[in-house]
Amino acid sequence: EDKVVQSPLSLVVHEGDTVTLNCSYEVTNFRSLLWYKQEKKAPTFLFMLTSSGIEKKSGRLSSILDKKELFSILNITATQTGDSAVYLCAGPYNQGGKLIFGQGTELSVKP
Amino acid sequence: GAGVSQSPSNKVTEKGKDVELRCDPISGHTALYWYRQSLGQGLEFLIYFQGNSAPDKSGLPSDRFSAERTGGSVSTLTIQRTQQEDSAVYLCASSRGQLYGYTFGSGTRLTVV
């Protein structure tokens, strides 16, 4: 059975800290792994990772995939209170089909 | 439209009643997905439509749940004889292909009392 596991489940940091969120997966027919940020209801797309070892960056956020060890990390540097959200990891996104989501990591950034 | 539109945004219903939730995907997106998210939980896959292919219904939790997609566009998720455990946020997403990820709607918060 396909499985995506995220850790930690929750995290509290202070503004300016750097955080690393983890995602491990066991999925068949892997193609891509996706990261989303969910603040209220609708998750918003952050990254799609297909190739191992290639870092994707967007401002203070970056992510990388290790297809050999079956995991991905999401880094956020110089965190801000606006980064507070649930971060969701999902795969395998093959052939545009259904995604299996992890439980999410709830990040709280304190001023 | 510019985004994925879902209606209603909130729905309170009595146990045993039927409800219909609507999703209007982004124009041109061939794939449409329904997920639900219970309080404090991750997203649970329900059903997936891709073009004219038979839908993947493997995530529907019981035969009280059904969904259709008319004309390859708007989709309706129907829950018959609602139960309290059906209370959740129901999220719809659409995609134009495997290179682009999903775009989610804002969801419908369903409360069964």
Coordinates of C-alpha atoms in Angstrom, one line a residue:
Chain A
E1 CA 0.0 0.0 0.0
D2 CA 1.3 3.4 -0.9
K3 CA 2.4 5.5 2.1
V4 CA 3.7 9.0 2.7
V5 CA 4.9 9.8 6.2
Q6 CA 5.9 13.3 7.4
S7 CA 7.8 14.4 10.5
P8 CA 7.6 16.1 12.8
L9 CA 3.8 16.3 13.0
S10 CA 4.1 19.7 14.7
L11 CA 6.9 22.2 15.2
V12 CA 7.1 25.5 17.1
V13 CA 9.9 27.9 16.3
H14 CA 10.7 31.6 16.6
E15 CA 11.0 34.1 13.9
G16 CA 14.4 33.9 12.2
D17 CA 14.9 30.2 12.9
T18 CA 15.6 27.7 10.1
V19 CA 13.4 24.7 9.9
T20 CA 13.6 21.4 8.1
L21 CA 10.5 19.3 7.4
N22 CA 10.8 15.7 6.4
C23 CA 8.8 13.5 4.1
S24 CA 9.4 9.8 3.4
Y25 CA 7.5 7.7 1.0
E26 CA 6.8 4.2 -0.1
V27 CA 4.9 4.4 -3.4
T28 CA 4.6 2.4 -6.5
N29 CA 5.3 3.8 -9.9
F30 CA 6.9 6.9 -8.4
R31 CA 7.1 9.9 -10.7
S32 CA 7.0 13.1 -8.7
L33 CA 6.7 14.3 -5.1
L34 CA 4.8 17.5 -4.3
W35 CA 4.9 19.9 -1.4
Y36 CA 1.9 22.1 -0.5
K37 CA 1.3 24.8 2.1
Q38 CA -2.2 24.8 3.8
E39 CA -3.1 27.9 5.8
K40 CA -6.9 27.8 6.0
K41 CA -8.7 25.5 3.6
A42 CA -7.1 25.3 0.2
P43 CA -3.5 23.9 0.0
T44 CA -1.3 26.0 -2.3
F45 CA 1.3 24.5 -4.5
L46 CA 5.0 24.9 -3.5
F47 CA 7.2 22.5 -5.3
M48 CA 7.1 19.5 -7.6
L49 CA 10.2 17.3 -7.4
T50 CA 11.0 14.7 -10.0
S51 CA 14.8 14.4 -10.2
S52 CA 17.0 13.3 -7.3
G53 CA 19.5 15.7 -5.9
I54 CA 18.3 18.8 -7.7
E55 CA 17.3 21.5 -5.2
K56 CA 14.3 23.7 -6.0
K57 CA 14.2 27.1 -4.5
S58 CA 11.5 29.8 -4.1
G59 CA 12.6 32.7 -1.9
R60 CA 13.3 31.4 1.6
L61 CA 11.9 27.9 0.8
S62 CA 13.9 25.1 -0.8
S63 CA 13.3 21.4 -1.3
I64 CA 15.2 18.4 -2.5
L65 CA 14.4 14.8 -3.3
D66 CA 16.4 11.7 -2.7
K67 CA 15.0 8.9 -4.8
K68 CA 17.4 6.3 -3.6
E69 CA 16.5 6.8 0.1
L70 CA 12.9 7.7 -0.7
F71 CA 12.6 11.0 1.1
S72 CA 12.4 14.7 0.6
I73 CA 13.0 17.7 2.8
L74 CA 11.6 21.1 2.8
N75 CA 13.7 23.9 4.3
I76 CA 12.5 27.3 5.3
T77 CA 15.2 29.8 6.3
A78 CA 14.7 33.0 8.3
T79 CA 11.2 32.0 9.2
Q80 CA 8.4 34.6 9.5
T81 CA 5.0 34.4 11.3
G82 CA 3.4 34.2 7.8
D83 CA 5.1 30.8 7.4
S84 CA 2.8 29.4 10.0
A85 CA 0.8 26.7 8.3
V86 CA 0.4 23.0 7.7
Y87 CA 2.9 21.7 5.1
L88 CA 1.8 18.7 3.1
C89 CA 3.9 16.3 1.2
A90 CA 2.3 14.0 -1.5
G91 CA 3.2 11.4 -4.1
P92 CA 3.5 9.6 -6.4
Y93 CA 1.8 11.7 -9.1
N94 CA 2.3 9.3 -11.9
Q95 CA 0.3 9.9 -15.1
G96 CA -1.4 12.8 -13.4
G97 CA -3.3 10.5 -11.1
K98 CA -4.3 10.6 -7.5
L99 CA -1.9 11.8 -4.8
I100 CA -1.4 10.2 -1.5
F101 CA -0.9 12.8 1.1
G102 CA 1.2 12.7 4.3
Q103 CA -0.4 13.7 7.6
G104 CA 1.2 17.1 7.3
T105 CA 3.6 19.1 9.6
E106 CA 1.9 21.9 11.5
L107 CA 4.5 24.7 11.7
S108 CA 3.9 27.6 14.2
V109 CA 6.3 30.5 14.0
K110 CA 6.2 32.8 17.1
P111 CA 7.2 36.4 17.0
Chain B
G1 CA -12.6 30.6 -14.3
A2 CA -9.4 31.8 -12.7
G3 CA -9.4 29.2 -10.0
V4 CA -11.2 26.1 -8.7
S5 CA -14.6 27.2 -7.4
Q6 CA -16.5 25.1 -4.8
S7 CA -19.9 25.6 -3.4
P8 CA -21.3 26.0 -0.8
S9 CA -18.4 27.1 1.3
N10 CA -20.2 25.8 4.4
K11 CA -23.0 23.4 4.8
V12 CA -24.8 22.3 8.0
T13 CA -27.1 19.4 7.6
E14 CA -29.1 17.0 9.8
K15 CA -28.1 13.4 10.1
G16 CA -29.8 11.3 7.5
K17 CA -30.2 14.0 4.9
D18 CA -28.6 14.0 1.5
V19 CA -26.1 16.7 0.4
E20 CA -24.6 17.8 -2.8
L21 CA -21.3 19.6 -3.1
R22 CA -20.2 21.3 -6.3
C23 CA -16.9 21.8 -7.9
D24 CA -16.2 24.0 -10.9
P25 CA -12.6 23.3 -12.1
I26 CA -10.3 25.6 -14.0
S27 CA -11.3 25.8 -17.6
G28 CA -9.2 23.4 -19.7
H29 CA -8.1 21.2 -16.8
T30 CA -8.9 17.6 -17.8
A31 CA -8.3 16.0 -14.4
L32 CA -10.6 16.6 -11.4
Y33 CA -10.1 15.2 -7.9
W34 CA -12.1 15.1 -4.7
Y35 CA -10.4 14.8 -1.3
R36 CA -11.7 15.2 2.3
Q37 CA -9.9 16.4 5.3
S38 CA -11.3 15.6 8.8
L39 CA -10.3 17.8 11.7
G40 CA -6.5 17.5 12.3
Q41 CA -6.1 14.9 9.6
G42 CA -4.3 14.7 6.3
L43 CA -6.1 14.7 3.0
E44 CA -8.0 11.5 2.1
F45 CA -8.4 10.7 -1.6
L46 CA -12.0 10.1 -2.6
I47 CA -12.4 10.0 -6.4
Y48 CA -10.5 11.1 -9.6
F49 CA -11.9 12.0 -13.0
Q50 CA -9.6 12.1 -16.1
G51 CA -11.1 13.2 -19.4
N52 CA -13.6 10.6 -20.7
S53 CA -12.0 7.7 -18.8
A54 CA -13.9 5.8 -16.2
P55 CA -13.3 7.5 -12.8
D56 CA -11.1 6.1 -10.1
K57 CA -13.5 5.6 -7.3
S58 CA -11.2 3.6 -5.1
G59 CA -11.3 6.2 -2.3
L60 CA -15.0 6.5 -1.7
P61 CA -15.6 5.3 1.8
S62 CA -19.1 3.8 1.3
D63 CA -21.8 3.4 -1.2
R64 CA -23.5 6.5 0.3
F65 CA -20.9 8.5 -1.6
S66 CA -21.0 9.1 -5.3
A67 CA -19.7 11.7 -7.7
E68 CA -20.3 12.6 -11.3
R69 CA -18.7 15.0 -13.7
T70 CA -20.9 16.4 -16.5
G71 CA -19.5 17.4 -19.8
G72 CA -15.9 17.0 -18.6
S73 CA -16.3 20.1 -16.4
V74 CA -18.4 20.7 -13.3
S75 CA -18.5 17.9 -10.8
T76 CA -20.9 17.1 -8.0
L77 CA -20.2 15.0 -5.0
T78 CA -23.3 13.5 -3.4
I79 CA -23.5 12.1 0.1
Q80 CA -26.7 10.2 0.9
R81 CA -28.0 9.7 4.4
T82 CA -25.3 11.7 6.0
Q83 CA -23.7 10.6 9.2
Q84 CA -21.8 12.6 11.8
E85 CA -18.5 11.0 10.7
D86 CA -19.0 12.6 7.3
S87 CA -18.3 16.0 8.9
A88 CA -15.1 17.2 7.2
V89 CA -13.8 19.7 4.7
Y90 CA -14.3 18.4 1.2
L91 CA -11.7 19.7 -1.2
C92 CA -11.8 19.6 -5.0
A93 CA -8.7 20.0 -7.2
S94 CA -8.0 20.1 -10.9
S95 CA -5.0 19.7 -13.0
R96 CA -4.0 20.1 -16.7
G97 CA -1.4 17.4 -16.7
Q98 CA 1.3 15.6 -14.8
L99 CA 3.8 18.4 -15.1
Y100 CA 1.7 20.9 -13.3
G101 CA 0.4 19.6 -9.9
Y102 CA -3.0 20.3 -8.6
T103 CA -4.8 23.5 -8.0
F104 CA -7.2 23.2 -5.0
G105 CA -10.5 25.0 -4.4
S106 CA -11.3 26.6 -1.0
G107 CA -13.3 23.6 0.0
T108 CA -16.8 23.0 1.5
R109 CA -16.9 22.6 5.3
L110 CA -19.7 20.0 5.9
T111 CA -21.1 19.7 9.4
V112 CA -23.6 16.9 10.1
V113 CA -25.6 17.5 13.3

